[in-house]
XYZ file of C-alpha atoms in Angstrom:
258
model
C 7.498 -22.035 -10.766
C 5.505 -18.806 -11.053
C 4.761 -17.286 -14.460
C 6.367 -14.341 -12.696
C 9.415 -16.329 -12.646
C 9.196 -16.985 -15.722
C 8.986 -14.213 -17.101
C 11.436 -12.897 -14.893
C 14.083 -15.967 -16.429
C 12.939 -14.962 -20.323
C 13.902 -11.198 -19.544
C 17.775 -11.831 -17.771
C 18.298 -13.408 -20.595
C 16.961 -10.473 -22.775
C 14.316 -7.944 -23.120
C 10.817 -9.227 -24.649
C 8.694 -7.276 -27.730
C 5.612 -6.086 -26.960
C 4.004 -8.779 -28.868
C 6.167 -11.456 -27.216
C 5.458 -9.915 -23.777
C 1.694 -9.854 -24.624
C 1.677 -13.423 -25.805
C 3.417 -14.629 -22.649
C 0.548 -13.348 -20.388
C -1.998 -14.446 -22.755
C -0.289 -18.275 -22.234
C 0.081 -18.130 -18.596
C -2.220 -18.768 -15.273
C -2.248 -14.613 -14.741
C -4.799 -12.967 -12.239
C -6.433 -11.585 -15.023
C -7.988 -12.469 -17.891
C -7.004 -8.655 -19.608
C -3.424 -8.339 -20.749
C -3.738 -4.084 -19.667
C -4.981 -4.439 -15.810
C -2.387 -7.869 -15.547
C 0.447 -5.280 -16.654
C -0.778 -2.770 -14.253
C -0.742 -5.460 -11.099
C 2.630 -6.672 -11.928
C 4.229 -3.548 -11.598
C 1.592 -2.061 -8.446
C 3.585 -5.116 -6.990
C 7.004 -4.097 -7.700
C 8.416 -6.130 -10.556
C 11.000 -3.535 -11.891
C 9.601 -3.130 -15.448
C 10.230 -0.997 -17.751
C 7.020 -0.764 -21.231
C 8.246 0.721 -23.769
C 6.801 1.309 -26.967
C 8.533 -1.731 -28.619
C 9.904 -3.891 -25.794
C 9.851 -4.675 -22.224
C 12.730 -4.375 -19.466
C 13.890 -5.714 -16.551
C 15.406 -2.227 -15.274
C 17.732 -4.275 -13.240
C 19.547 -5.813 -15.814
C 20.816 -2.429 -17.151
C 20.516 -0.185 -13.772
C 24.364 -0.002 -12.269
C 24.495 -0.726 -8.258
C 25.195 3.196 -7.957
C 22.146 4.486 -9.537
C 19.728 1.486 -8.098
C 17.827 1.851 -4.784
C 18.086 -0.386 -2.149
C 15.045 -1.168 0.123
C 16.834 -2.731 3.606
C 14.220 -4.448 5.713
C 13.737 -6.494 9.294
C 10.493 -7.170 10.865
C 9.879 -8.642 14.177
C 7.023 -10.963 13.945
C 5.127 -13.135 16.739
C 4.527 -16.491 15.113
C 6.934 -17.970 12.205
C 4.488 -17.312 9.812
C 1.167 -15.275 8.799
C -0.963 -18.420 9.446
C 0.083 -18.484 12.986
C 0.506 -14.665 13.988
C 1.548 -11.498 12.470
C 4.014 -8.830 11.963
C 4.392 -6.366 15.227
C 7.091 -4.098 13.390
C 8.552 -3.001 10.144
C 11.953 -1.244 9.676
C 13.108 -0.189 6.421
C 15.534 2.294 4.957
C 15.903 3.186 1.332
C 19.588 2.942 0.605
C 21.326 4.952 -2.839
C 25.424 4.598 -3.286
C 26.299 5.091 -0.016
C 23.532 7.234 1.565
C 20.342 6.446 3.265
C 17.364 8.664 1.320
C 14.391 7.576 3.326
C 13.029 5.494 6.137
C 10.400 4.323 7.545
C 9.150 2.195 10.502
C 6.169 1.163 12.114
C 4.769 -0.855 15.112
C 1.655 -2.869 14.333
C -1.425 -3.433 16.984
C -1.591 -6.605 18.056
C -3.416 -9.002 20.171
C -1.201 -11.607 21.362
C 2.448 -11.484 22.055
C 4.566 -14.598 23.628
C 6.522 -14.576 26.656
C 9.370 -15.728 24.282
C 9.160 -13.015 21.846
C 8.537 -10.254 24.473
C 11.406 -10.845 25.860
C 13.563 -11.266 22.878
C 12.557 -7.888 21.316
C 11.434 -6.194 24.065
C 7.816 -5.024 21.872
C 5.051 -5.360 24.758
C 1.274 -5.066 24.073
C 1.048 -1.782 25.936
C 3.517 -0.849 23.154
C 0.918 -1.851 20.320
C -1.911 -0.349 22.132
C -1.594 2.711 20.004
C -0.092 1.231 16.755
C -1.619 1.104 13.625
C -3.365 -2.364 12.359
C -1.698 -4.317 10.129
C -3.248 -3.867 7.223
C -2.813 0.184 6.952
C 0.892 -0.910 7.662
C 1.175 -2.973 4.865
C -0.341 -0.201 2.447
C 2.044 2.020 3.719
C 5.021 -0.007 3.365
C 4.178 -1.280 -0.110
C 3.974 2.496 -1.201
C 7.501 3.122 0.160
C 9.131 0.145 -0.882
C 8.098 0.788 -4.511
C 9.730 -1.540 -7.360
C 12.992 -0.722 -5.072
C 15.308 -4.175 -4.384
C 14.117 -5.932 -1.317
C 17.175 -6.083 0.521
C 17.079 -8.724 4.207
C 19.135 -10.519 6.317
C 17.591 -13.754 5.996
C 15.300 -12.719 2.720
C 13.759 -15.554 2.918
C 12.099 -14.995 6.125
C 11.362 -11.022 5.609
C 9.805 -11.132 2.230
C 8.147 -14.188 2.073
C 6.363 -13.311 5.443
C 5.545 -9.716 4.402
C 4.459 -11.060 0.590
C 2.311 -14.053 2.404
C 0.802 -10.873 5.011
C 0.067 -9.207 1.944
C -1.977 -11.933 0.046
C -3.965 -12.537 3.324
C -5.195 -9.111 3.532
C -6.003 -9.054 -0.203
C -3.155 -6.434 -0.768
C -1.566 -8.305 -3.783
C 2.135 -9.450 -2.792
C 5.780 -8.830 -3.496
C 7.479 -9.271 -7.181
C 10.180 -6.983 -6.491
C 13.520 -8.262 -6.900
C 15.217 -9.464 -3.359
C 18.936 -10.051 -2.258
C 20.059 -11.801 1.036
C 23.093 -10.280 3.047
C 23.751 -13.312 4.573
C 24.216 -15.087 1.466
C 26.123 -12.150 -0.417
C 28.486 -11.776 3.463
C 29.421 -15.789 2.794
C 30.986 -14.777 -0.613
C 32.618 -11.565 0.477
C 33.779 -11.462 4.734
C 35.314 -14.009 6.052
C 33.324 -15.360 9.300
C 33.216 -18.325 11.242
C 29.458 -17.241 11.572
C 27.160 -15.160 8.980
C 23.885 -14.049 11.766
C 23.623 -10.235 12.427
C 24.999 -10.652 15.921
C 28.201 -12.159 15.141
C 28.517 -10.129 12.263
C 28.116 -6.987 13.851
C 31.129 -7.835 16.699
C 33.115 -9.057 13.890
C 33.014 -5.584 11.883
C 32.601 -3.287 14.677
C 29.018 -2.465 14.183
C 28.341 0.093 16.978
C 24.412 -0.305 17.102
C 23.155 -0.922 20.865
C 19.535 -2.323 19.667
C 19.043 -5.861 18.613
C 16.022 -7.745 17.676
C 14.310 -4.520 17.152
C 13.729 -3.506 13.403
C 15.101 -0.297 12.840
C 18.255 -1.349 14.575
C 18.584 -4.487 12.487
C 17.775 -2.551 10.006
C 20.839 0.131 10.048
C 22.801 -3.076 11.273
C 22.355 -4.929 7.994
C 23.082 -1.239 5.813
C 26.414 -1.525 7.073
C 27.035 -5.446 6.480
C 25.767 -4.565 2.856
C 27.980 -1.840 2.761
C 30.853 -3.983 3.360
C 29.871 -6.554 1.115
C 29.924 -4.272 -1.637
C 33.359 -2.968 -0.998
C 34.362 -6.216 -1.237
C 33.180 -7.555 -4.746
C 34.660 -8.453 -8.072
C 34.895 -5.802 -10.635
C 32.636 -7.506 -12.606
C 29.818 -7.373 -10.726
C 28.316 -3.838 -12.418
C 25.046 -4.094 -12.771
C 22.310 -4.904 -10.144
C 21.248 -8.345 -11.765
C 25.125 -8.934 -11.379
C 24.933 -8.664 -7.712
C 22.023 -10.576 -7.084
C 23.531 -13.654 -9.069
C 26.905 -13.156 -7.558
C 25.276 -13.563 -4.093
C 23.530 -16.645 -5.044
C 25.700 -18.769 -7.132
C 29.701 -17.256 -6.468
C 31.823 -19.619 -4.583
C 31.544 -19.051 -0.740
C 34.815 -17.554 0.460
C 35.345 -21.357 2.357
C 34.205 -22.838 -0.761
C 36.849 -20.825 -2.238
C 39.503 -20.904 0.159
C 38.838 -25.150 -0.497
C 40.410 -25.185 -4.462
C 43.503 -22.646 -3.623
């Protein structure tokens, strides 16, 4: 486990003194060896903190889902990981209580793309020829994504690969919080299936483009918009919602016990 985890667990259980906060980086494996510039690099990479003048925040934990922003990513990729290959294209919307506030999308130059992945996305290298490289991309996106909530279908694809892109091109990586829509659509529509193509026939989801990320992209907003009309009362704050996705019953867990 990460001392970002860590510290993470210590503050959904309740906010930390400065002096406890302090003495919590002093104890762990940080990046560096002064408490002020480790501060600054956990929040340049998006951990939603809020330093005050006598404790420390999670601003998720007290941030309702109408007042938090919602980053909603997809990237198509030519390799299943950074090691192999690279991103070719970023989608991303920022998404407020119903409305979509800002976008952004990008193709990335590349060198190589497969047969396999050409056709599946439909990205060609004449396509790239123009695009910016990788690492401006990055830049870019970590700018707009902020200390938002990393919102994917399939997080653990999306932000791991963009985090891992990130560390290889000495950019930091990602500590913002994340949420799955396939894991929050198991606990809140009924499916025989949770992947964005099934999902989008089953609600109606009138978006030609698939395997492109801006189309995934606006596909996922409105499986996440479902999924919220859907969910228990309690669920108020953000930290609520991220839990609820992760540990609630699935609805064929649930439909099991009745």
């Amino acid at each position: 486990m990460s001392y970002i985890d860590k510290l993470v667990a210590k503050l959904l259980k309740s906010p930390l003194t400065i002096d406890e906060f302090n003495t919590f980086l002093k104890n762990n494996d940080t990046f560096f060896q002064n408490i002020e510039l480790e501060k600054d690099l956990i929040l340049s990479n998006g951990l939603p903190l809020y330093i005050g003048l006598d404790k420390v925040y999670l601003k998720t934990t007290s941030t309702k889902l109408e007042d938090q922003i919602f980053c909603i990513v997809d990237i198509e990729t030519n390799a299943g990981n950074p090691q192999d290959g690279q991103i070719l294209e970023i989608g991303a919307v920022k998404w407020k209580n119903g409305k979509i506030i800002e976008t952004y999308q990008s193709l990335v130059t590349a060198n190589y793309i497969s047969p396999k992945v050409e056709e599946l996305t439909g990205i060609t290298l004449d396509m790239l020829y123009n695009a910016s490289n990788l690492k401006d991309v990055l830049e870019e996106f970590r700018i707009f994504i902020e200390d938002d909530i990393f919102v994917a279908h399939n997080i653990s694809f999306d932000y791991k690969f963009i985090s891992d892109s990130m560390k290889k091109h000495n950019l930091g990586e990602l500590f913002n919080r994340k949420l799955c829509t396939i894991e929050l659509a198991q606990r809140t529509i009924e499916s025989n299936r949770y992947g964005l193509k099934y999902l989008k026939e089953l609600l109606n989801i009138d978006i030609k483009g698939e395997h492109r990320a801006y189309d995934d992209v606006l596909s996922t907003v409105e499986v996440f918009q479902t999924s919220l009309k859907k969910l228990p009362k309690d669920v108020v704050f953000c930290e609520d919602l991220i839990k609820f996705s992760q540990v609630a019953p699935k609805i064929e867990e649930y439909k099991g016990k009745r």
